[in-house]
Short mmCIF file of C-alpha atoms in Angstrom, two decimals:
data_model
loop_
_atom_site.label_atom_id
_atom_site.label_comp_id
_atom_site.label_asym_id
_atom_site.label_seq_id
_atom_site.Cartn_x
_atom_site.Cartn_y
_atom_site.Cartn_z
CA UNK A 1 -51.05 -3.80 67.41
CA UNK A 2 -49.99 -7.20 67.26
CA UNK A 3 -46.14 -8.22 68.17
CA UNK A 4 -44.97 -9.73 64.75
CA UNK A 5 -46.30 -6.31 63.36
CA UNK A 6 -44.90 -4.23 65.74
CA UNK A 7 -41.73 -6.21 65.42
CA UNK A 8 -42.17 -5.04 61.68
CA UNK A 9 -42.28 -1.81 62.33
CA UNK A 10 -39.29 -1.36 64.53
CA UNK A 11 -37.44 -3.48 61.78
CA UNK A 12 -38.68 -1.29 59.38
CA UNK A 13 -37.85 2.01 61.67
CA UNK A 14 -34.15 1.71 62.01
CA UNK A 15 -34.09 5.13 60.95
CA UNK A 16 -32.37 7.19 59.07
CA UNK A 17 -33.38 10.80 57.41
CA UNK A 18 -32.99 9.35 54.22
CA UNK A 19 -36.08 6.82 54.94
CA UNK A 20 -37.86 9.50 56.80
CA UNK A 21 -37.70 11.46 53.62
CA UNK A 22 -38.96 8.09 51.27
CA UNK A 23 -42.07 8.27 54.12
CA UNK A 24 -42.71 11.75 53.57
CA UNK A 25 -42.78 11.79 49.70
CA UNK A 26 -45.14 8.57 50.00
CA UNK A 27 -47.39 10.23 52.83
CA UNK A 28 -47.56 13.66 50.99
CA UNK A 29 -48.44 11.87 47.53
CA UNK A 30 -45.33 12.61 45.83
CA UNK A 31 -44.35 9.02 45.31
CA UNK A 32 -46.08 8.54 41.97
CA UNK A 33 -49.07 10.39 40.12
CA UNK A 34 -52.36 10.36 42.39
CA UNK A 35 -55.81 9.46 40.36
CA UNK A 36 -56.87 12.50 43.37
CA UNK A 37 -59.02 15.46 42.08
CA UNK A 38 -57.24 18.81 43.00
CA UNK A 39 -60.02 18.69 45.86
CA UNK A 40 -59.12 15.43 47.04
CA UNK A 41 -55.61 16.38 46.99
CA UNK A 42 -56.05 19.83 49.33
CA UNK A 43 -58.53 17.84 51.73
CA UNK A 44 -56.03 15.07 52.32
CA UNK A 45 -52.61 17.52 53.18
CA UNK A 46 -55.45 19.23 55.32
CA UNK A 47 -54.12 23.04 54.27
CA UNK A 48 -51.90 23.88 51.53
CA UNK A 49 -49.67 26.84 52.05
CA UNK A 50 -50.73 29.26 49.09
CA UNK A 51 -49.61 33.03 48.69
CA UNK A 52 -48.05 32.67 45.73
CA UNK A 53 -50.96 31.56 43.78
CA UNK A 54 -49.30 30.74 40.78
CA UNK A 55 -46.90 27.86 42.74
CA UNK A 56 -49.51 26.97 45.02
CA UNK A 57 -51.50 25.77 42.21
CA UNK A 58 -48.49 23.90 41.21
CA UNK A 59 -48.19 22.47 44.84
CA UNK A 60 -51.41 20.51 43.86
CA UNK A 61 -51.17 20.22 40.09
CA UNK A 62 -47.66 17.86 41.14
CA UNK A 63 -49.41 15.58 43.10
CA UNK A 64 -51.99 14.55 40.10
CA UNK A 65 -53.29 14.29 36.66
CA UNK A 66 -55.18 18.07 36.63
CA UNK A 67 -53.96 20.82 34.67
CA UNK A 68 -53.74 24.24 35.59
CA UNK A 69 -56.98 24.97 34.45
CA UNK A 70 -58.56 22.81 36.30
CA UNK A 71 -57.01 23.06 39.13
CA UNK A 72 -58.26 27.18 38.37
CA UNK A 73 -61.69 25.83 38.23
CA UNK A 74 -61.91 24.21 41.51
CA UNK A 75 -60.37 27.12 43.37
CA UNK A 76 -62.69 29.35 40.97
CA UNK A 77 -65.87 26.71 41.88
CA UNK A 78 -65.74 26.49 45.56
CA UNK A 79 -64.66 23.32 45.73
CA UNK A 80 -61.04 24.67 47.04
CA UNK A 81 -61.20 27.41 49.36
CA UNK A 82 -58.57 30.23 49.39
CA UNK A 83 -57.92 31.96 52.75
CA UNK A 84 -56.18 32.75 56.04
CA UNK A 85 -56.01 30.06 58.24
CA UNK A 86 -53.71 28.56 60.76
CA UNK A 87 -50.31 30.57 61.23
CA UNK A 88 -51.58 32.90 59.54
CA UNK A 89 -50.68 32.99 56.06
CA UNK A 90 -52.68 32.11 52.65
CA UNK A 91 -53.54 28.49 52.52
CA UNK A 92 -55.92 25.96 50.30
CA UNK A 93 -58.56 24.28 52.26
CA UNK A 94 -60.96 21.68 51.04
CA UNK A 95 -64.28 23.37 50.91
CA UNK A 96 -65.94 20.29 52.89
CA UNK A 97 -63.04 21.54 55.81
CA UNK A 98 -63.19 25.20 55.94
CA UNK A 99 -65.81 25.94 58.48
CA UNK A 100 -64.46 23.17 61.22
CA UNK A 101 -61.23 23.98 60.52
CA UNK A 102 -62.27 27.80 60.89
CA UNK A 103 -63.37 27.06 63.90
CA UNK A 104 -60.42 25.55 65.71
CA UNK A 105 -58.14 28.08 64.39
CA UNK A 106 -59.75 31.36 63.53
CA UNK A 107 -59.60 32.47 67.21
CA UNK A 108 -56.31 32.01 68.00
CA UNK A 109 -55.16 33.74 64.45
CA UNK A 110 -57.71 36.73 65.50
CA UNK A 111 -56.02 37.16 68.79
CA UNK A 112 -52.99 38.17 66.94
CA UNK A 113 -54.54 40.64 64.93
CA UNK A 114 -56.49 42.30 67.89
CA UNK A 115 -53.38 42.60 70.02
CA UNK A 116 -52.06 44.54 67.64
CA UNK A 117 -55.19 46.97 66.75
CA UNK A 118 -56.56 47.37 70.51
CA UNK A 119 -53.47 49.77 70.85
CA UNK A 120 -55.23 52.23 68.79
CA UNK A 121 -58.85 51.42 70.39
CA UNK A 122 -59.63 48.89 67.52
CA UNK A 123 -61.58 45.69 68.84
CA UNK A 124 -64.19 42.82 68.44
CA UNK A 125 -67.11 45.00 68.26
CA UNK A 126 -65.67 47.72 65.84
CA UNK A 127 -64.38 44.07 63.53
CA UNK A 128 -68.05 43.13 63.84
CA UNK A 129 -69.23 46.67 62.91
CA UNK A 130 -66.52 46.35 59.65
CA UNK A 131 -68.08 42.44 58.96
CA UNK A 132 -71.70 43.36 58.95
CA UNK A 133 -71.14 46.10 56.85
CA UNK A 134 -68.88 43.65 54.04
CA UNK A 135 -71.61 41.08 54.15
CA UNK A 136 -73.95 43.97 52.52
CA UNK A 137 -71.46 44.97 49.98
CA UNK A 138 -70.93 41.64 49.02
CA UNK A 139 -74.28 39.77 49.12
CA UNK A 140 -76.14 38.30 46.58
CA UNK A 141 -73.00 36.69 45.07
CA UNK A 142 -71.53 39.53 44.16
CA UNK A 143 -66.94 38.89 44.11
CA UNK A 144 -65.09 42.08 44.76
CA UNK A 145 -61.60 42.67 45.20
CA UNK A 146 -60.22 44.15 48.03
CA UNK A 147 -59.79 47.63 46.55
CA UNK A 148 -63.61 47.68 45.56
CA UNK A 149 -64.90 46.17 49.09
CA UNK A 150 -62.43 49.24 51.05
CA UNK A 151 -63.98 51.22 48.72
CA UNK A 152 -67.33 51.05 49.63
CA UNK A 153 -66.57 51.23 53.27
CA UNK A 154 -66.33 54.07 55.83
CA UNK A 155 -63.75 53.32 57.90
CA UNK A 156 -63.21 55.76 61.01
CA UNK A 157 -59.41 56.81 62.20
CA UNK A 158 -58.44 55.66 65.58
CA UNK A 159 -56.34 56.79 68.44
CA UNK A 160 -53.04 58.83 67.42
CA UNK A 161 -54.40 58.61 63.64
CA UNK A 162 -54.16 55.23 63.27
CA UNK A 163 -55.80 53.76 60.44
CA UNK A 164 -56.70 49.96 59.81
CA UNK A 165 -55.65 48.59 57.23
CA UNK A 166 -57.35 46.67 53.84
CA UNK A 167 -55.04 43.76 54.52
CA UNK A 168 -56.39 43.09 58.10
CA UNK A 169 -59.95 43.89 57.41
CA UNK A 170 -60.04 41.39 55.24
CA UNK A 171 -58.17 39.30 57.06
CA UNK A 172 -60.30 39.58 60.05
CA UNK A 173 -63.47 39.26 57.94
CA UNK A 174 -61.71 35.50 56.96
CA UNK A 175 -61.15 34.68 59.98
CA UNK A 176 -64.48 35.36 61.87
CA UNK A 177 -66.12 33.06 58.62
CA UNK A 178 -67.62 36.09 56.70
CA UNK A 179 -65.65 35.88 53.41
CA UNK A 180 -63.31 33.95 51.49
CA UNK A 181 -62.24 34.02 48.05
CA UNK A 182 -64.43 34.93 45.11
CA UNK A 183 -63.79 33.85 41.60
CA UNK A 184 -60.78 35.48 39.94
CA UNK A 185 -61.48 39.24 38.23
CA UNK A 186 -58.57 38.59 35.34
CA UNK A 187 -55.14 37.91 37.49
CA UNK A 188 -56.96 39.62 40.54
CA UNK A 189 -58.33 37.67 43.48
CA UNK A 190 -62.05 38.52 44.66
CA UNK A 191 -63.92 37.98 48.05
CA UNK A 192 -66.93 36.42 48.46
CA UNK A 193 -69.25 35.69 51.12
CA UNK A 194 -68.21 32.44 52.75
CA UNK A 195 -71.67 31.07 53.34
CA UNK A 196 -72.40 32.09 49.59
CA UNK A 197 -69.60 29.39 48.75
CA UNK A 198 -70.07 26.81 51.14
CA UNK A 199 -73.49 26.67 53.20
CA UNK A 200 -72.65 26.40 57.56
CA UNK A 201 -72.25 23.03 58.62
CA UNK A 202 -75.50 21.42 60.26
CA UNK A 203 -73.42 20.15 63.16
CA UNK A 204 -70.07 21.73 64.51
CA UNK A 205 -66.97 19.90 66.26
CA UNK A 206 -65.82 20.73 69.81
CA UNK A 207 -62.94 21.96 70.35
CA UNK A 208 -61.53 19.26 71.10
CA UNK A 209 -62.74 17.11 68.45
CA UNK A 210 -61.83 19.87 65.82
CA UNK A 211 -58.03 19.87 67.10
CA UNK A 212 -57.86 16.09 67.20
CA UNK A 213 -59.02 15.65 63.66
CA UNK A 214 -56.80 18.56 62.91
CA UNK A 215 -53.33 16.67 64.17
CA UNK A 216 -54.69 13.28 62.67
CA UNK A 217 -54.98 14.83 59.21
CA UNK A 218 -51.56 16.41 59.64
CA UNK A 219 -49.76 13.40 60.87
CA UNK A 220 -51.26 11.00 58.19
CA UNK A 221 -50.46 13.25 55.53
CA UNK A 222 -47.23 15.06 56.35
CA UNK A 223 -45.74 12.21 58.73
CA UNK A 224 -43.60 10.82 59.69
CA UNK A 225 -43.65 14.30 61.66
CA UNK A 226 -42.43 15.42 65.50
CA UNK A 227 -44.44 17.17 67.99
CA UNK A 228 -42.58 20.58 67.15
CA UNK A 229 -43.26 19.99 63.59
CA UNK A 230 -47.14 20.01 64.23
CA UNK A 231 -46.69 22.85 66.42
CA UNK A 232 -45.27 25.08 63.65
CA UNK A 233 -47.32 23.59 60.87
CA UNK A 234 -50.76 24.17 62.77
CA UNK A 235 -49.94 27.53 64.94
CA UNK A 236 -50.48 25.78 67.97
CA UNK A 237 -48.35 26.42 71.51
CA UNK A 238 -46.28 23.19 71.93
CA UNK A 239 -47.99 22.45 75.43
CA UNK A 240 -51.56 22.77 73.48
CA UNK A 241 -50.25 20.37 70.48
CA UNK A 242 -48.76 18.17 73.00
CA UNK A 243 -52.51 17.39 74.47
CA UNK A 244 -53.96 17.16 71.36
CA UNK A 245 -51.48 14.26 70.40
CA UNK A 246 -51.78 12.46 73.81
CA UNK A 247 -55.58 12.34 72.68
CA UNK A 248 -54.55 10.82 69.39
CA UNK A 249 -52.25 8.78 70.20
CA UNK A 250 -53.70 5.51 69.60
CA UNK A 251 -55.17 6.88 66.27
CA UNK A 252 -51.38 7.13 65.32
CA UNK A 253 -48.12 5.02 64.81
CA UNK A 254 -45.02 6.11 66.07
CA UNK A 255 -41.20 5.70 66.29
CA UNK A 256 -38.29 6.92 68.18
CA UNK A 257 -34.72 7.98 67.19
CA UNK A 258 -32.39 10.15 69.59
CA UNK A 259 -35.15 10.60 71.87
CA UNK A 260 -37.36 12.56 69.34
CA UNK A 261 -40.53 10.59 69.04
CA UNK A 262 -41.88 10.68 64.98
CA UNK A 263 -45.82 10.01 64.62
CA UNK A 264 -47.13 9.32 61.50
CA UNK A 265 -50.65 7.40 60.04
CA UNK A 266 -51.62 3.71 60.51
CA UNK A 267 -51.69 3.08 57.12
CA UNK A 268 -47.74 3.87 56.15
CA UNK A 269 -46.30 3.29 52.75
CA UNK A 270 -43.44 0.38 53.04
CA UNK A 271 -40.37 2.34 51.94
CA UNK A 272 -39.22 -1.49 50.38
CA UNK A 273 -41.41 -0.41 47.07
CA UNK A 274 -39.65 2.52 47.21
CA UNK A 275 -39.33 4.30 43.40
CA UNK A 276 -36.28 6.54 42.67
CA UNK A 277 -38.11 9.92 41.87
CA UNK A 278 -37.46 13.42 40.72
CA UNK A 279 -39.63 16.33 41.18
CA UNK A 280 -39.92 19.85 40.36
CA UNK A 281 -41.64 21.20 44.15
CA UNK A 282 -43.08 24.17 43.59
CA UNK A 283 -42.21 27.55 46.20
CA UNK A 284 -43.28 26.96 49.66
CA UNK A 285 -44.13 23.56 48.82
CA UNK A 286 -45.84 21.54 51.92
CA UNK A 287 -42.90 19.16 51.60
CA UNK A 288 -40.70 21.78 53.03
CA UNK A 289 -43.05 24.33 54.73
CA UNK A 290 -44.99 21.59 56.90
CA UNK A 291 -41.68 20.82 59.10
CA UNK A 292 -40.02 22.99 61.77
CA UNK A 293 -36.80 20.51 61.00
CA UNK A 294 -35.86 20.10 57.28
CA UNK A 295 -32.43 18.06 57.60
CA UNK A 296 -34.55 14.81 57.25
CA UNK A 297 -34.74 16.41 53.47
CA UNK A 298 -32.63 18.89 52.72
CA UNK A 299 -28.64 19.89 54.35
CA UNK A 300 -28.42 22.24 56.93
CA UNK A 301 -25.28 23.29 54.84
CA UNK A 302 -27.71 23.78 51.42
CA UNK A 303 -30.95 25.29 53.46
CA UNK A 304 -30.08 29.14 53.27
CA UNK A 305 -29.97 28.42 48.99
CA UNK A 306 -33.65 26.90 49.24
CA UNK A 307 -35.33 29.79 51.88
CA UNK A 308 -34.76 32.79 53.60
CA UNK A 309 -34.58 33.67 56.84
CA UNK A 310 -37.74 35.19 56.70
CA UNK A 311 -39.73 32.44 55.26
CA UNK A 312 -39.23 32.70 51.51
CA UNK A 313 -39.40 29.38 49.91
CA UNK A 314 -37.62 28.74 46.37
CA UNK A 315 -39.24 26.57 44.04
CA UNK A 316 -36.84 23.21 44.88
CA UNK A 317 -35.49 20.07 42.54
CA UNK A 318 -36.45 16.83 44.50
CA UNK A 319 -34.34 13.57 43.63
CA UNK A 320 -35.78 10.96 45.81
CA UNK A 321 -36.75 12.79 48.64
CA UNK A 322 -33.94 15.00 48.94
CA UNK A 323 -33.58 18.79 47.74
CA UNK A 324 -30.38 18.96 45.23
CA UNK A 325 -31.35 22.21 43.98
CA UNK A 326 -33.59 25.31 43.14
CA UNK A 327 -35.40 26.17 39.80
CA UNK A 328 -37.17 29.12 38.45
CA UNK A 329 -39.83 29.54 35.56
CA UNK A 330 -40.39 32.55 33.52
CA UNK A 331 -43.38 32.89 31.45
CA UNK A 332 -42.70 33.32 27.33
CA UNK A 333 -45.13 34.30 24.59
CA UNK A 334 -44.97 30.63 23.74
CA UNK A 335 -43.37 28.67 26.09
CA UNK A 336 -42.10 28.51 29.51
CA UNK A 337 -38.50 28.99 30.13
CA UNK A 338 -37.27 26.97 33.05
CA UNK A 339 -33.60 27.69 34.69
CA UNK A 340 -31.83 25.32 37.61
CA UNK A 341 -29.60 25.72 39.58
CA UNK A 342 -28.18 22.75 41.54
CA UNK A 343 -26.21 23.04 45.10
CA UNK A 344 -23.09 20.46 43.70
CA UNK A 345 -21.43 20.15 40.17
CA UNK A 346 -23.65 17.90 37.99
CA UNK A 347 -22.71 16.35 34.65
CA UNK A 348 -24.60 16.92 31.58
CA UNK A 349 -25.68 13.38 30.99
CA UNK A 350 -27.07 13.46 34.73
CA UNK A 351 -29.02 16.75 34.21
CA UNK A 352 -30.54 14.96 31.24
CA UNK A 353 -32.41 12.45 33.67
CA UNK A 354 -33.21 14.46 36.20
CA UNK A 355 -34.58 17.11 33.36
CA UNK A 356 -37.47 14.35 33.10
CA UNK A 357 -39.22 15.51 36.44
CA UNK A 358 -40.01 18.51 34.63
CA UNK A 359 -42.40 16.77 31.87
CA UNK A 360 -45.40 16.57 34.31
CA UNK A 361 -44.77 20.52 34.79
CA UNK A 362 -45.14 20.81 30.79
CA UNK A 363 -47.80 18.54 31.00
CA UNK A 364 -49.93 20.72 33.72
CA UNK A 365 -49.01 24.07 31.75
CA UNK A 366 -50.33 22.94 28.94
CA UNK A 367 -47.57 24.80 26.75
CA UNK A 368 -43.98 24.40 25.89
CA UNK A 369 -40.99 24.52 27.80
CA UNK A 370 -37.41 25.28 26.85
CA UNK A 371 -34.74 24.54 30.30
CA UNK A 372 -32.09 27.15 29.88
#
């Protein structure tokens, strides 16, 4: 890099959370209304946190111009893949990304899962006995849900009585690259055979490769972002993610405050065009999930108001980059009712303005909506 932009950089870099946040809203797309298809937008965060369907949809739907629907149609398409990946939770995953990205983290996530069934005599080859037997069921294109694929097997019982269960057969069967999701039955969500959806991959990544395209994506689009951030974000032992960004390095700015070194992509946004902003995030939003530290945007004193201990997110009110409070939609006959609740005292003419970072919301609905 040369010296009079470096010299930039460390001008620009006299950090505080505040910018940090700016970075992050900028990085993460939030800073103003992306042209992005809901594709482009999952494929660029890398994976999108996404059991609760309804908010996950959101999570992409604020970041562009789609509405719901569309967004529906992606997921519904292919083009957006629903599964377990990474920590393991539900997450969105570009359909041009699932198979790599299956295969730098499906192995670890399936270690989990086997430590826990091998007490009962449950192991690879008895998952692989389950697998072959799903990829019949569902062949041909044909999208079950869960209940009607369980059906349709025989499982055995194992040691002391133990019996698997549907949530980590199917589980399993995402991880080891049989299934994924299906096209919605109604409100239910359907498998589907993953190769069905998206056809294997010519040529595959090394490890190594996969892991170092997996911290570049993160970095670029969640950073600025510490080591122990990717860590948590990716499921990945600190000593592993600490390789993969010594690899990367030079792929990567970075910057240092207190000792904690920040990495982030070359191309950063310059927070000096910073916009003042409001948002409506939706639950379990990436802009909160992604980090193992939050204070850069939200108070440690206000953080037990926007999620649990055990890792329920609230839908959150963003004004320029920093959470001032929760929100919560309920679903009308004809309209959406949408209720706030904000962590200080806030006048009424104040609530007025920041009631405008709701309109893309109505917008993406489609419908009506009365804040209460």
């Amino acid at each position: 890099m040369h010296l009079h932009n470096l010299y930039g950089l460390k001008k620009m870099f006299q950090m505080t959370h505040e910018k940090i946040s700016h970075l992050r809203l900028a990085s993460q797309k939030l800073d103003k209304t992306s042209a992005s298809s809901p594709q482009e937008i999952v494929r660029h965060l890398g994976a999108m946190q996404a059991q609760d369907y309804a908010m996950a949809k959101w999570a992409i739907g604020s970041r562009c111009d789609s509405t719901e629907k569309q967004i529906e149609e992606a997921i519904n398409s292919g083009k957006i893949i629903r599964t377990h990946i990474l920590r393991p939770t539900w997450h969105f995953v570009a359909a041009d990304d699932i198979h790599w990205m299956l295969d730098v983290s499906g192995p670890q996530v399936k270690r989990m899962i086997l430590a826990e069934t091998k007490k009962y005599s449950c192991d690879e080859k008895e998952f692989d006995k389950i697998n072959s037997a799903i990829e019949k069921i569902l062949a041909g294109n044909n999208h079950l849900t869960r209940e009607e694929i369980i059906q349709e097997l025989t499982i055995k019982k194992f040691s002391g009585d133990y019996k698997l269960s549907p949530v980590l057969i199917m589980m399993y069967a995402e991880l080891d690259g049989v299934v994924c999701n299906g096209k919605m039955k109604g409100k239910q969500m359907t498998y589907a055979l993953l190769e069905e959806r998206v056809p294997k991959p010519q040529s595959r990544l090394t490890k190594e490769e996969g892991l170092a395209k997996l911290a570049k994506r993160y970095f670029e689009s969640h950073g600025p972002a510490t080591l122990l951030d990717f860590s948590w974000w990716s499921g990945f032992s600190v000593t592993t993610c600490k390789n993969i960004i010594n690899a990367t390095e030079l792929q990567l700015n970075s910057f240092t405050i207190d000792n904690q070194t920040y990495w982030f992509g070359k191309e950063y946004s310059n927070t000096d065009k910073f916009r003042e902003s409001v948002h409506f995030l939706a639950a379990f939003d990436e802009y909160l999930i992604s980090y193992k530290n939050r204070e850069s945007s939200i108070l440690l004193e206000h953080q037990p108001k926007a999620f649990t201990k055990n890792g329920i997110f609230k839908p959150t009110i963003v004004e320029n980059g920093k959470v001032i409070g929760t929100w919560k939609r309920t679903i009308k006959k004809d309209h959406v009712k949408i209720e706030t609740d904000f962590f200080n005292e806030t006048e009424s003419h104040k609530k007025e303005v920041l009631f405008e970072g709701i309109k893309s919301f109505e917008k993406y609905l489609e419908t009506k909506i009365a804040i209460e």
